[in-house]
PDB file of C-alpha atoms in Angstrom:
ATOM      1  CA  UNK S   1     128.110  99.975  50.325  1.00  0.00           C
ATOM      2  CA  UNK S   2     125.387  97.719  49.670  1.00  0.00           C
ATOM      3  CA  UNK S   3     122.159  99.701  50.962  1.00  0.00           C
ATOM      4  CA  UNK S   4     123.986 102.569  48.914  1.00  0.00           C
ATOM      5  CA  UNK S   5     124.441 100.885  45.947  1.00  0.00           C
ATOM      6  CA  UNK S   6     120.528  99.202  46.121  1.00  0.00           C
ATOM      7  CA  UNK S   7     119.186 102.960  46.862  1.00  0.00           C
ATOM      8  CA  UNK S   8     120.840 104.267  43.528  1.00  0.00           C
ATOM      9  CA  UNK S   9     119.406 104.689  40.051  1.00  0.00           C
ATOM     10  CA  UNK S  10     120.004 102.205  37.873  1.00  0.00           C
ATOM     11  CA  UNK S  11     121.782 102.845  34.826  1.00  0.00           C
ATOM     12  CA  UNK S  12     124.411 105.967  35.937  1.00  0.00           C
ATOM     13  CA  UNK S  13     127.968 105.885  35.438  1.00  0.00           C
ATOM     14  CA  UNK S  14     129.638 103.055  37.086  1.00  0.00           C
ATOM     15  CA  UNK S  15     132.707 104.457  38.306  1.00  0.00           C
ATOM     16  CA  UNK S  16     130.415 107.355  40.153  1.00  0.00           C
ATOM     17  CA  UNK S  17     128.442 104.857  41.827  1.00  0.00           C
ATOM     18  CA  UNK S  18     131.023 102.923  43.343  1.00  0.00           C
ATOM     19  CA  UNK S  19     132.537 105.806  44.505  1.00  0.00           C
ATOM     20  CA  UNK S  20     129.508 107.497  45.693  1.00  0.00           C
ATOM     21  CA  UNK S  21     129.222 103.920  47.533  1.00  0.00           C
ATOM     22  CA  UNK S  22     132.426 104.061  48.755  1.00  0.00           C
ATOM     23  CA  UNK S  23     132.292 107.530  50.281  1.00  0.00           C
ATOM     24  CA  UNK S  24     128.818 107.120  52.148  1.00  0.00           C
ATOM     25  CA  UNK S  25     130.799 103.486  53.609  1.00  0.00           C
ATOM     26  CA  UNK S  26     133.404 105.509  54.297  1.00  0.00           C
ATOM     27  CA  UNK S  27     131.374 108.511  56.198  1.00  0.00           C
ATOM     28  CA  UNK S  28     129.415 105.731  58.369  1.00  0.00           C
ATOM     29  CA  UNK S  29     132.580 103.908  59.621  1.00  0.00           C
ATOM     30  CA  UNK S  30     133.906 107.954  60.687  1.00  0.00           C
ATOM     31  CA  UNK S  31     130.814 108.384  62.906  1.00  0.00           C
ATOM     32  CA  UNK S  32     130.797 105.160  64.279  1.00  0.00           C
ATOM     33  CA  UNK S  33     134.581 105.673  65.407  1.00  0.00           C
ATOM     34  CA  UNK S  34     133.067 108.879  66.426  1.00  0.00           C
ATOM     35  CA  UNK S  35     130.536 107.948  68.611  1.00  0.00           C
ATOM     36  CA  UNK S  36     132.563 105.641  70.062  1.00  0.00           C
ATOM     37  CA  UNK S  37     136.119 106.115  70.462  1.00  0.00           C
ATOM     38  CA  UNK S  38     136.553 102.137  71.638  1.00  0.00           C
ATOM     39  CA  UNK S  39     135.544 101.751  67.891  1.00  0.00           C
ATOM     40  CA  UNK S  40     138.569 102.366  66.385  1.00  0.00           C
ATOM     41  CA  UNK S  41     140.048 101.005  62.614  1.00  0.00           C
ATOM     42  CA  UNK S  42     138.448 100.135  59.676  1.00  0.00           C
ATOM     43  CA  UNK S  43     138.875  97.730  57.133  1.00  0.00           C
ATOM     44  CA  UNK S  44     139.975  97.048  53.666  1.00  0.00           C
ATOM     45  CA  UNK S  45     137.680  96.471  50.819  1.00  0.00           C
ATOM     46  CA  UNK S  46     137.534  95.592  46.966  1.00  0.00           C
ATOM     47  CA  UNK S  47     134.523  96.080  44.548  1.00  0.00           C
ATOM     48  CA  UNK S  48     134.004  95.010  41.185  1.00  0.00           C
ATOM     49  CA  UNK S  49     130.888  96.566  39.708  1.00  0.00           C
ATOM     50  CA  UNK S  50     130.215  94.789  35.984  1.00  0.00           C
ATOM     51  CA  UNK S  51     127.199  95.536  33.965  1.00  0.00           C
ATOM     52  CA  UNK S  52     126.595  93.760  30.470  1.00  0.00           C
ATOM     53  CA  UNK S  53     130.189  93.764  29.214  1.00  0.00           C
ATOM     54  CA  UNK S  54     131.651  96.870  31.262  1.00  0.00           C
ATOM     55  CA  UNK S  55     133.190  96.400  34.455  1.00  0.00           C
ATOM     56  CA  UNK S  56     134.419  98.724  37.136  1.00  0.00           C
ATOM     57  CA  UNK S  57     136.324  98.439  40.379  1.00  0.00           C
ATOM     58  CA  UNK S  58     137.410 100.212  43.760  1.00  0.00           C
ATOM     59  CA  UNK S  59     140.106  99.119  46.248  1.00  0.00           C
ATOM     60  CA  UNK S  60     140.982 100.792  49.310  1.00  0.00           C
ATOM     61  CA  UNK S  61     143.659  99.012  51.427  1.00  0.00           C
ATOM     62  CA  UNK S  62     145.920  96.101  50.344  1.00  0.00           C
ATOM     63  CA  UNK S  63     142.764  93.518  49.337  1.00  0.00           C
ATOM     64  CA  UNK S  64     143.667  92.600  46.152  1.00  0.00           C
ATOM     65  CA  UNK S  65     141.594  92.480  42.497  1.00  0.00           C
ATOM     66  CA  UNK S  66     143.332  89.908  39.973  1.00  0.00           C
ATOM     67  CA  UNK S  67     141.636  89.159  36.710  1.00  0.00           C
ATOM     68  CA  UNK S  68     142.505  85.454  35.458  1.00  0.00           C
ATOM     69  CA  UNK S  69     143.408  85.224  31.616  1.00  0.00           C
ATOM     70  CA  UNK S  70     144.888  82.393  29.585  1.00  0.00           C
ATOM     71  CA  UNK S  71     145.181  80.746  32.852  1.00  0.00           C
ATOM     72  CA  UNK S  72     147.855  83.565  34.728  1.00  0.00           C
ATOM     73  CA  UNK S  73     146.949  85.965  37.208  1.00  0.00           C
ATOM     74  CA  UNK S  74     146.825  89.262  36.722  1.00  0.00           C
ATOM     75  CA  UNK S  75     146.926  92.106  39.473  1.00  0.00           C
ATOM     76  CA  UNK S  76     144.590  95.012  38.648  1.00  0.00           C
ATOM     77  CA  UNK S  77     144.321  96.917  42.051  1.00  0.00           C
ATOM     78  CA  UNK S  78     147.316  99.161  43.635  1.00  0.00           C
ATOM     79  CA  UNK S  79     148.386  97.977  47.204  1.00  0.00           C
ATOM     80  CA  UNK S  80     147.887 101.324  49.411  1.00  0.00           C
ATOM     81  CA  UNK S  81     150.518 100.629  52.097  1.00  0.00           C
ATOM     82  CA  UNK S  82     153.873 102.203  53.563  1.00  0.00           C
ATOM     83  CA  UNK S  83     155.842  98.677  51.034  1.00  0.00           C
ATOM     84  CA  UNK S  84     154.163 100.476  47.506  1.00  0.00           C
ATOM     85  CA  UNK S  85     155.084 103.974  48.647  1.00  0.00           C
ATOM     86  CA  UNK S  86     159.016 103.059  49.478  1.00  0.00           C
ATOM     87  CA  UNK S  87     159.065 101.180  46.502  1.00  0.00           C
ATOM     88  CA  UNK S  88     157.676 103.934  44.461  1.00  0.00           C
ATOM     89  CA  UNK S  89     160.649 106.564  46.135  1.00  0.00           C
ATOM     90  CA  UNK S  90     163.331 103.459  45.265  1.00  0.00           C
ATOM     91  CA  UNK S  91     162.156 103.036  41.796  1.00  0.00           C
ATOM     92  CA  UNK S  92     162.317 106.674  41.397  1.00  0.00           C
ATOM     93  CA  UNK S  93     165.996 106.860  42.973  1.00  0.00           C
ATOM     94  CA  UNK S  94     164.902 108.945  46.189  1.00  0.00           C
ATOM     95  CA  UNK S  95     165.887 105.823  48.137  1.00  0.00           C
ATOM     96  CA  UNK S  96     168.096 102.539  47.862  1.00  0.00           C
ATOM     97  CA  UNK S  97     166.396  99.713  47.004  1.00  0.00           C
ATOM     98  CA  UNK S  98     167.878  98.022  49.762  1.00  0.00           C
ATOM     99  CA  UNK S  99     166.337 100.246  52.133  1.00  0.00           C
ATOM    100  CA  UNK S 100     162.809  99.862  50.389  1.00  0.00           C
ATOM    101  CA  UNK S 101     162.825  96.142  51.232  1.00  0.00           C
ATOM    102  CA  UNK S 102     163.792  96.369  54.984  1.00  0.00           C
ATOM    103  CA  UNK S 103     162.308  99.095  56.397  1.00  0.00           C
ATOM    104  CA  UNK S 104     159.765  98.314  59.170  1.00  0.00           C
ATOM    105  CA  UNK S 105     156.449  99.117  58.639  1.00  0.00           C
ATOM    106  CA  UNK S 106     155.921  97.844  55.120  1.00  0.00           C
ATOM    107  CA  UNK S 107     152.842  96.634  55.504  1.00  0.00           C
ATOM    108  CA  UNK S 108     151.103  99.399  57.276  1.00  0.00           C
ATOM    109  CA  UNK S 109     148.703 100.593  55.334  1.00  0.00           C
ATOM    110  CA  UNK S 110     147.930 104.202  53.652  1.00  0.00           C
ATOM    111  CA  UNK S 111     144.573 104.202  53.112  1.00  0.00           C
ATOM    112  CA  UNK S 112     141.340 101.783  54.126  1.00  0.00           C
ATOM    113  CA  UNK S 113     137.762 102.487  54.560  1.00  0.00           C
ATOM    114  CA  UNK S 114     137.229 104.197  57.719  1.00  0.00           C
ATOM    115  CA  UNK S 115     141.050 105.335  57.502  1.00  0.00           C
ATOM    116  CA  UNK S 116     140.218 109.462  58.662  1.00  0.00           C
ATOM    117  CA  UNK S 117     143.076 111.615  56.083  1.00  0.00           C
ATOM    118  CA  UNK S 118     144.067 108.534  54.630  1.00  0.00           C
ATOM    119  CA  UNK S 119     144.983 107.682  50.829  1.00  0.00           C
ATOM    120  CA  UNK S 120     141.631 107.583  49.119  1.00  0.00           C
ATOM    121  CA  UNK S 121     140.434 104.552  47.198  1.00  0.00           C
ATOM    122  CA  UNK S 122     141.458 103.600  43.681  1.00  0.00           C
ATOM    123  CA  UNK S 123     138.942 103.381  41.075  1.00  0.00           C
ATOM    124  CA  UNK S 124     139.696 102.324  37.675  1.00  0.00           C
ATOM    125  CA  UNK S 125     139.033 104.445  34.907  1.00  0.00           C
TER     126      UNK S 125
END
């Protein structure tokens, strides 16, 4: 994300050039597994882009961004794993709550760089 992010303009639209980072990350960590098919996974990641007083961020995975105000933490970022979606379907009355918490497989995650068809990143607006 780095080399991407130095070989930019300076000046565009935040959000794009994260995600423009994130994409061409993304892209490299496919071929590698490609190449190689003992290279397998990927990784999470968080990014917080801030120029003068803007700031932007990215998450893919369950890495999480917390701003600290007034001395509390705050979560900013959206866990992408199977916990967040089952807790999405409970909240929504598709499934009991009960359920939500115990299944197995809570922490497997939906969507990480180098993740092939998985959840894309979040980006904030």
């Amino acid at each position: 994300m780095l080399r991407t992010f130095n070989a930019l303009p300076a000046g565009g639209d935040m959000a794009d050039t994260l995600y423009t980072c994130y994409k061409r990350a993304n892209e490299e960590a496919l071929n590698i597994q490609s190449e190689d098919e003992r290279e397998a996974g990927g990784s999470t990641i968080t990014a917080v882009y801030i120029r003068g007083d803007e700031c932007v961020f990215l998450s893919s995975g369950d890495s999480r961004i917390y701003l600290c105000r007034g001395g509390s933490l705050i979560q900013l970022s959206r866990d992408q794993n199977m916990g967040a979606l089952l807790d999405v379907r409970a909240g929504l009355g598709d499934i009991d709550w009960s359920m939500a918490k115990s299944a197995m497989g809570r922490s497997s995650l939906t969507g990480h760089l180098g993740m092939n068809g998985g959840q894309p990143c979040d980006i904030s607006p």
